[in-house]
GROMACS .gro file of C-alpha atoms in nm:
model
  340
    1UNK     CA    1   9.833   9.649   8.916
    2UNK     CA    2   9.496   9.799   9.073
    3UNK     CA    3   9.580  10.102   9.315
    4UNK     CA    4   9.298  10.170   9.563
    5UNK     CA    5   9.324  10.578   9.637
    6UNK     CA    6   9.051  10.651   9.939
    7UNK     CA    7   9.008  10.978   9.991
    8UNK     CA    8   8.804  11.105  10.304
    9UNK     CA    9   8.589  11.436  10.196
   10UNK     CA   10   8.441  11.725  10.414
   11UNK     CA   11   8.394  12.037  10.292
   12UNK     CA   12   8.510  11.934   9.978
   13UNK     CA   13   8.314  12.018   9.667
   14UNK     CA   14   8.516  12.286   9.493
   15UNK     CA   15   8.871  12.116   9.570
   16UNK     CA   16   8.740  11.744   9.467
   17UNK     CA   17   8.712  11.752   9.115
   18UNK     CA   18   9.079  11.930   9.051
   19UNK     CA   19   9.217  11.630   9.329
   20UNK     CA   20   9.037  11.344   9.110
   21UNK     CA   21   9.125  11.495   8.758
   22UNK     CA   22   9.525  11.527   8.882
   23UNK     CA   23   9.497  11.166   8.990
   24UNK     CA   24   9.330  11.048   8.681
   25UNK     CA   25   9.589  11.245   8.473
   26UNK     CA   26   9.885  11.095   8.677
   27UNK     CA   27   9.788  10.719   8.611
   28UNK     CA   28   9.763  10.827   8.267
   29UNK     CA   29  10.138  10.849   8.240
   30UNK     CA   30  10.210  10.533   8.416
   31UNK     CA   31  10.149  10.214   8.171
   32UNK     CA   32  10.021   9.875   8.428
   33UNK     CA   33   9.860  10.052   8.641
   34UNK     CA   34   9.455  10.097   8.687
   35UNK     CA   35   9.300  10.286   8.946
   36UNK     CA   36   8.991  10.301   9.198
   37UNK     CA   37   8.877  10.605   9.362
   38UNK     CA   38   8.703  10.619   9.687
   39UNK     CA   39   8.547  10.905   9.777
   40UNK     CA   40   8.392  10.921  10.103
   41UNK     CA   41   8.178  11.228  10.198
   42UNK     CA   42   8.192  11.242  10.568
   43UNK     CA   43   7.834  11.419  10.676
   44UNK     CA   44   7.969  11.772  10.516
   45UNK     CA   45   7.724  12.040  10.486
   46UNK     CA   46   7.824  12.139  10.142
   47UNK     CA   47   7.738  11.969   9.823
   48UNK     CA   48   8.011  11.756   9.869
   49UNK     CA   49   7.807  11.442   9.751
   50UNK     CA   50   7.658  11.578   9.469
   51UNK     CA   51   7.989  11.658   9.349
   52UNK     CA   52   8.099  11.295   9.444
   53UNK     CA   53   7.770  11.158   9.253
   54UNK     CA   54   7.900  11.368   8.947
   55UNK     CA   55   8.223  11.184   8.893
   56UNK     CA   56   8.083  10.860   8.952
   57UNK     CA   57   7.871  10.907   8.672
   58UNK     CA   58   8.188  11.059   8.464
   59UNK     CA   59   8.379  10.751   8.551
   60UNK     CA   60   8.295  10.411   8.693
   61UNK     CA   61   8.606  10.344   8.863
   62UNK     CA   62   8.496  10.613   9.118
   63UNK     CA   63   8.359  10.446   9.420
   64UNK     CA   64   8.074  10.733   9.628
   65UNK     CA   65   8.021  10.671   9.995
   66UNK     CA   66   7.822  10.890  10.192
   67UNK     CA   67   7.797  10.880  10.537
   68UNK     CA   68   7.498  10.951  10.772
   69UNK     CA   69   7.683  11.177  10.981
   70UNK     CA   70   7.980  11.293  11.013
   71UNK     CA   71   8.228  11.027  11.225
   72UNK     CA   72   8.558  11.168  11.181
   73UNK     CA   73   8.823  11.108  10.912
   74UNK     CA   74   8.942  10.823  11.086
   75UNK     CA   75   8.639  10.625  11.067
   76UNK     CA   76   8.571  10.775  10.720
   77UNK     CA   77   8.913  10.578  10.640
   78UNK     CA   78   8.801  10.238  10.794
   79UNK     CA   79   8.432  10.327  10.622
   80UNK     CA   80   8.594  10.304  10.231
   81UNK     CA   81   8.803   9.980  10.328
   82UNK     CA   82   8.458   9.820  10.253
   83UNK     CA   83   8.490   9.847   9.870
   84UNK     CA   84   8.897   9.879   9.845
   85UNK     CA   85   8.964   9.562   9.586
   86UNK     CA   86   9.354   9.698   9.527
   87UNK     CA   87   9.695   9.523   9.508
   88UNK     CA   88   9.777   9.847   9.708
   89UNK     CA   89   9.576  10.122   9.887
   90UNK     CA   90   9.672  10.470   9.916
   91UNK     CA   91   9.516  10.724  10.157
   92UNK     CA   92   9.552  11.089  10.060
   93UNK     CA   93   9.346  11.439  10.123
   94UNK     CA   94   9.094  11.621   9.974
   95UNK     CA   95   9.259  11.968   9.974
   96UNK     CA   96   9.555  11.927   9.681
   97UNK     CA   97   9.796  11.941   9.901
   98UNK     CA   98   9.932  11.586   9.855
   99UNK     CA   99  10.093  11.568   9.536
  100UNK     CA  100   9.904  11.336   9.283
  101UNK     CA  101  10.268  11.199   9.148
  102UNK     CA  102  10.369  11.102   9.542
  103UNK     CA  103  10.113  10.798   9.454
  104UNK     CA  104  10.380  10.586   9.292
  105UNK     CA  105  10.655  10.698   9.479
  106UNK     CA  106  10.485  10.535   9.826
  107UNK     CA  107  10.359  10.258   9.603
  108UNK     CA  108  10.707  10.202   9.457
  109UNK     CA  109  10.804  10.120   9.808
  110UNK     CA  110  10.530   9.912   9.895
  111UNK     CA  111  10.600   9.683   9.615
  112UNK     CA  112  10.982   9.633   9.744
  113UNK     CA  113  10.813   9.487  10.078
  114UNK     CA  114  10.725   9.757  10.321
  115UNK     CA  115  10.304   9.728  10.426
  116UNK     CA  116  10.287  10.073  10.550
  117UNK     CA  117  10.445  10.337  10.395
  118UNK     CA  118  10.393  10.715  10.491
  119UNK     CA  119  10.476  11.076  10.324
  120UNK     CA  120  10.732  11.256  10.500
  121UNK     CA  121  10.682  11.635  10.435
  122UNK     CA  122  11.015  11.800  10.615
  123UNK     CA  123  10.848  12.133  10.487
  124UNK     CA  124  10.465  12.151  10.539
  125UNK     CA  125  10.270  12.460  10.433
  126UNK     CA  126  10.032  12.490  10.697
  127UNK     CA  127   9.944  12.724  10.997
  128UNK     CA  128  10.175  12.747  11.315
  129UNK     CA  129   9.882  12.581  11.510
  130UNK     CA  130   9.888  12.269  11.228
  131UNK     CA  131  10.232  12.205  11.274
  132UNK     CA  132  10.215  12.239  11.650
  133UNK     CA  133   9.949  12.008  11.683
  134UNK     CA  134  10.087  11.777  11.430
  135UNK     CA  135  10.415  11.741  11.569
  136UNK     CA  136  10.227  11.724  11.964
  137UNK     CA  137  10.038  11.437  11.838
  138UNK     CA  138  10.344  11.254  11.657
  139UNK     CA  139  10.494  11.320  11.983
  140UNK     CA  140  10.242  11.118  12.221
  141UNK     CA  141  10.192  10.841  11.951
  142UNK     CA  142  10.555  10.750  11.958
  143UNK     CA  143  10.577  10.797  12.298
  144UNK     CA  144  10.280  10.596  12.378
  145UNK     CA  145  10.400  10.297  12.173
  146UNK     CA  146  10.165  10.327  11.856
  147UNK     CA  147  10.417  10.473  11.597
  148UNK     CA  148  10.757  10.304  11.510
  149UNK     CA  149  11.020  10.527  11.621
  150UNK     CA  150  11.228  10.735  11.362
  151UNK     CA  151  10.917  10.727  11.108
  152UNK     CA  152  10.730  11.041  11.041
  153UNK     CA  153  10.311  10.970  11.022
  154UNK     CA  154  10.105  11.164  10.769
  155UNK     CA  155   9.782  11.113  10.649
  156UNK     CA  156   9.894  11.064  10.290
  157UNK     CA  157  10.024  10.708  10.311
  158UNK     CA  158   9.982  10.345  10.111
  159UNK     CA  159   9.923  10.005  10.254
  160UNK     CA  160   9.993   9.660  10.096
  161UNK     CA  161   9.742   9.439  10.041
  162UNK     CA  162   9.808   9.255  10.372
  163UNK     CA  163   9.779   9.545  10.577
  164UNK     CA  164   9.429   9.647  10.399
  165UNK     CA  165   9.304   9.274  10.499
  166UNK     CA  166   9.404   9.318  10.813
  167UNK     CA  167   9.262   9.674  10.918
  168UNK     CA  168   8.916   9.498  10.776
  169UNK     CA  169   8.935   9.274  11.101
  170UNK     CA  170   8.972   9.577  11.299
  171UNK     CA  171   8.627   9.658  11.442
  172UNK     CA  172   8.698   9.906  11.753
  173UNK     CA  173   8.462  10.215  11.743
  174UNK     CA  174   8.792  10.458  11.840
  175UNK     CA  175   8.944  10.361  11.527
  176UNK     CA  176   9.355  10.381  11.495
  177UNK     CA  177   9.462  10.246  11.198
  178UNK     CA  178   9.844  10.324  11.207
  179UNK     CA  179   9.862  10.137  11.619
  180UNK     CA  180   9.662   9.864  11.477
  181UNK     CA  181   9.916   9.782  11.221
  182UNK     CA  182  10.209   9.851  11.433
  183UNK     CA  183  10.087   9.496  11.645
  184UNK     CA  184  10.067   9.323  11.267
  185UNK     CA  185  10.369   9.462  11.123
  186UNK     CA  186  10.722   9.602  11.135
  187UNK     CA  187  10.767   9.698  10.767
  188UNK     CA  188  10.695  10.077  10.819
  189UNK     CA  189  10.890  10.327  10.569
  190UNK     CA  190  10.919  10.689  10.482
  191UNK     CA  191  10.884  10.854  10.149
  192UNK     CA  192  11.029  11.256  10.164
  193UNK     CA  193  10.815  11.446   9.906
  194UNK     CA  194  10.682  11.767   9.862
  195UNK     CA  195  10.391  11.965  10.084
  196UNK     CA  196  10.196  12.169   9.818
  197UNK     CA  197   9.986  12.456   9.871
  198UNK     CA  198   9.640  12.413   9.997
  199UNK     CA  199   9.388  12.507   9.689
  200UNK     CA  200   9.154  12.683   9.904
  201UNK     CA  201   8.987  12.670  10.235
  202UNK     CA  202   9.137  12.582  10.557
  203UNK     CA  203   9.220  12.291  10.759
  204UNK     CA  204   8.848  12.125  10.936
  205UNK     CA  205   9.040  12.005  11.263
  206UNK     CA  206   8.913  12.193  11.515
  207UNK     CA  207   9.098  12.201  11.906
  208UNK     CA  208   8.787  11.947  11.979
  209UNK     CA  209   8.857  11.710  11.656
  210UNK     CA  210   9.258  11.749  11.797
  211UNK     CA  211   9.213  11.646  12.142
  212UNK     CA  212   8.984  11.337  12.031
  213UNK     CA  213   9.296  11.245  11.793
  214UNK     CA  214   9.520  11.294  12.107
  215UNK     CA  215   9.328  11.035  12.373
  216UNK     CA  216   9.301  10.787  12.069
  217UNK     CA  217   9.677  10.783  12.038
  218UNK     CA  218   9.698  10.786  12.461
  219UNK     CA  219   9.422  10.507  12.504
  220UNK     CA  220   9.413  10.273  12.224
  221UNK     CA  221   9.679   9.976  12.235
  222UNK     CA  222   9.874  10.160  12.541
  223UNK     CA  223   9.852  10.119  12.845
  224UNK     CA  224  10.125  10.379  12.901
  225UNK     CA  225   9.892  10.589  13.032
  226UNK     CA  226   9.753  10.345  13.328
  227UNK     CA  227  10.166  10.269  13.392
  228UNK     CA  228  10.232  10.690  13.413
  229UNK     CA  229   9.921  10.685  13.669
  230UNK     CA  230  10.056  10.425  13.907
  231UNK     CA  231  10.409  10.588  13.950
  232UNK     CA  232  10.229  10.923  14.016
  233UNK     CA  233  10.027  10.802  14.238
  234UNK     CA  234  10.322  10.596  14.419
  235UNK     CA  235  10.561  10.951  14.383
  236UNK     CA  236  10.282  11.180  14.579
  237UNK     CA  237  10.225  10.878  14.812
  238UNK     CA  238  10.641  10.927  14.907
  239UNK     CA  239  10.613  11.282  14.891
  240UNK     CA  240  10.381  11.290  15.097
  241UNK     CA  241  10.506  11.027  15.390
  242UNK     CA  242  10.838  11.253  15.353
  243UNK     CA  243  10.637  11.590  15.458
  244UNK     CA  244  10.493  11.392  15.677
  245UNK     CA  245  10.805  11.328  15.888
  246UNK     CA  246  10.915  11.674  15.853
  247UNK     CA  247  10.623  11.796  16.001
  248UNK     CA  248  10.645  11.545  16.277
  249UNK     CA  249  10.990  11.637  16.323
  250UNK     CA  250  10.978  12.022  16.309
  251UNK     CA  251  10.699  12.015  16.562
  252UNK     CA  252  10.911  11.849  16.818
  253UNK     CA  253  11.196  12.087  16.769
  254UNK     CA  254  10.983  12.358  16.755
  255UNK     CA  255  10.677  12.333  16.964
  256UNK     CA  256  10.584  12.688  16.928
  257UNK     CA  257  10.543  12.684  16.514
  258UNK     CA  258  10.250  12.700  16.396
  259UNK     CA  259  10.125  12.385  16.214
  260UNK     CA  260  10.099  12.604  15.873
  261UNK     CA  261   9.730  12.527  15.743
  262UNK     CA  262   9.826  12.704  15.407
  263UNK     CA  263  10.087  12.425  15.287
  264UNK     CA  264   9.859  12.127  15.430
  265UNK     CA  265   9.572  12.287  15.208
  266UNK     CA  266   9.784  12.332  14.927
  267UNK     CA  267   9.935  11.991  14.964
  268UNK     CA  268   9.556  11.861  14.994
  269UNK     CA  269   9.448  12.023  14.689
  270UNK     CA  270   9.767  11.915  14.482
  271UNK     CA  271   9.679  11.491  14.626
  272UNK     CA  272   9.307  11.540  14.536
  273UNK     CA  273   9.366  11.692  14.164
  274UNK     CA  274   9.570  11.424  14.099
  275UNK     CA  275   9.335  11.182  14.228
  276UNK     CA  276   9.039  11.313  14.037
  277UNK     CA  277   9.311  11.303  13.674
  278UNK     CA  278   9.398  10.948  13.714
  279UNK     CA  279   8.991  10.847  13.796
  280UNK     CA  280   8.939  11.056  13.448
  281UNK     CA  281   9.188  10.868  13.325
  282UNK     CA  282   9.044  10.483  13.439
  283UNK     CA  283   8.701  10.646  13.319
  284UNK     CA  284   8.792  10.670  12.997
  285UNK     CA  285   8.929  10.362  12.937
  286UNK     CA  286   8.622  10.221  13.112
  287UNK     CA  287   8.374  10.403  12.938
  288UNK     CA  288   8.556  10.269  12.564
  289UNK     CA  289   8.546   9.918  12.689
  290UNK     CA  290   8.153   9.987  12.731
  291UNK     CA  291   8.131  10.121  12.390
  292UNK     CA  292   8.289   9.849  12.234
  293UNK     CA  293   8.053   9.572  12.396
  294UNK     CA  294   7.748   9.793  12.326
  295UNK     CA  295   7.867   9.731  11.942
  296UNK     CA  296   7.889  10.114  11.885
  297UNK     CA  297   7.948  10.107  11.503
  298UNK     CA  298   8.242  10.269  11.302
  299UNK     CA  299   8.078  10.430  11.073
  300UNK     CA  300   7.711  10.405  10.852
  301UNK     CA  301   7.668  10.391  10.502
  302UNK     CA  302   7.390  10.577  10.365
  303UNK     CA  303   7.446  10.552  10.042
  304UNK     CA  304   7.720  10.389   9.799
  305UNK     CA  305   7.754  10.478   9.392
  306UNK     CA  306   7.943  10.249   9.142
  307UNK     CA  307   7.967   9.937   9.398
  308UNK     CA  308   8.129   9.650   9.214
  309UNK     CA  309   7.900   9.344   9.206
  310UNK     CA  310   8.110   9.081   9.365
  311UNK     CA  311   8.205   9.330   9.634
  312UNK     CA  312   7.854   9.407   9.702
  313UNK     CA  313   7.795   8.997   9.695
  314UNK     CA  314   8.043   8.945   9.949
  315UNK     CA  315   7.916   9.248  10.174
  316UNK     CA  316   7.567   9.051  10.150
  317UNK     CA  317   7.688   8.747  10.265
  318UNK     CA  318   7.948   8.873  10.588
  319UNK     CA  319   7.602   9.057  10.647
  320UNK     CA  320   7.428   8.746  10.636
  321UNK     CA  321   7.689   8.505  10.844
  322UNK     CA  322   7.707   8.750  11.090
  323UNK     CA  323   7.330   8.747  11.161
  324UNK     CA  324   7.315   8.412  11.157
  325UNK     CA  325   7.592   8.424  11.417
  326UNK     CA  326   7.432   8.653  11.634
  327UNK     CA  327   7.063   8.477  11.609
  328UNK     CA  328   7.291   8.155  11.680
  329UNK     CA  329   7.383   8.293  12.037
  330UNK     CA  330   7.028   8.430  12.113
  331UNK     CA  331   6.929   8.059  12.050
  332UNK     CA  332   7.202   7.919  12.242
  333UNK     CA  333   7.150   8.135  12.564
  334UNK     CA  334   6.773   8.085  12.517
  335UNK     CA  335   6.885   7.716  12.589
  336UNK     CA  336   7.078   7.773  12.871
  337UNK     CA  337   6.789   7.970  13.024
  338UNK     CA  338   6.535   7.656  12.964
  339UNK     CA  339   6.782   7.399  13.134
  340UNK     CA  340   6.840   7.638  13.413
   0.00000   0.00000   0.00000
């Protein structure tokens, strides 16, 4: 059995090599299995690639992507799905702090049935602020729709070979693997293991890499969001008929009080920030419907090390069909334009 283990790197270069050499040892002790590395340098500003382009040469079953900028882990994900050729994949971090032997354990359980199958770490070793945001952005996925409920998401995580084929169909340029899957699947699992310590460095998500996590899990198969909008907008539209008729009704017993410009300021300030959130809110999922007809990509390729031939065939020729696709259209509307 061929394991696929992508592993998105930034900032990487001195934890890398230790991550690939306890992987390599790990497979070692486990007879039927083979592995293929990933590695996919997401525009760091280290040496990261060189260090990638080192191990490729050390060993052939290490796949080197490097990106032209850098697009985010998520897309850094989707980017090594091009080259995966696994029975299974398995997604893990750069930094050593998923353990090398938790490989089998989630594969293990994707071989009894399950498609998506993530680490469950009840004890993390991370900052206050990781765990916060962590559990905030568990929190809105599951509320949200896009994570089954009971099952605890981490990045380390393995996929059968039917969820890999289908996340290659999956072409949005706000990728979200884990929602994507939940509309192909039901056969999500949990595996408890182990959080080991970082071996050096800290964590790259920033508050501005966080909050671009949080409106992919608000927008992206949900329309939650759009639903919480219209019954805010309905609740100030009562609130506001009730003052209304308090008002109305306080002036006529009391002619002589005055009409109270602070509370119908405060009231008009309260109606018109809400207005302006829920026309942010429309705006955004307006302005990712735009991206996604403009054909904003996922990710680029710059350069790729140790490609297997036949995958590298069959890149050329989905390359090649979808050309001829899209010169087939500019032909066909040319046509429509000639008999109009």
């Amino acid at each position: 059995m061929v394991i696929s283990v992508c592993i998105p790197c930034y900032r990487s270069a001195k934890t890398l090599p230790k991550v690939v050499a306890a992987i390599r040892e790990e497979f070692a002790k486990h007879e039927g299995y083979e592995y293929q590395m990933i590695l996919v340098n997401d525009g760091s500003p280290d040496n990261t690639f060189e260090v990638i382009a080192q191990l490729c040469e050390e060993d052939e079953n290490i796949i080197g992507m490097n990106l032209s900028r850098n697009h985010g882990q998520a897309s850094a994900k989707i980017a090594a799905l091009r080259y995966a050729t696994g029975d299974a994949l398995v997604y893990m971090d750069d930094d050593g702090q998923h353990p090398a032997e938790g490989i089998f354990r989630l594969v293990s359980k994707v071989e009894e049935g399950y498609d998506v199958v993530y680490a469950h770490f009840p004890k993390k070793k991370a900052s206050v602020f990781k765990k916060l945001t962590s559990d905030l952005h568990n929190k809105i996925a599951e509320w949200t729709g896009n994570k089954p409920k009971g099952i605890h998401r981490s990045s380390f995580v393995a996929w059968s070979r039917f969820a890999l084929e289908c996340v290659k169909n999956y072409h949005s340029p706000f990728p979200s693997a884990g929602a994507y899957l939940l509309c192909v699947t039901d056969k999500f699992a949990n595996v408890e293991m182990e959080h080991k310590k970082r071996i050096e460095g800290s964590s790259g998500y920033t508050l501005k890499k966080l909050v671009g996590l949080w409106l992919n899990s608000f927008t992206n198969f949900s329309i939650v969001p759009l639903r919480l909008a219209s019954f805010v907008g309905v609740s100030c539209a009562g609130i506001g008929f009730l003052f209304g008729i308090y008002v109305v009704i306080r002036k006529l017993l009391h002619p002589t009080v005055p009409a109270g410009y602070t509370s119908t300021i405060a009231i008009l300030l309260f109606i018109g920030g809400m207005i302006m959130m829920m026309l942010g809110l429309l705006g955004e999922y307006i302005g990712r419907m735009y991206m996604i007809l403009s054909n904003k990509p996922q990710y680029s390729v710059q350069k790729a090390l140790n490609v297997p031939k036949d995958a590298a065939k069959r890149l050329e020729r989905r390359d090649q069909l979808v050309y001829e696709t899209e010169e087939a259209h500019v032909f066909a509307d040319a046509g429509r334009k000639d008999r109009r």
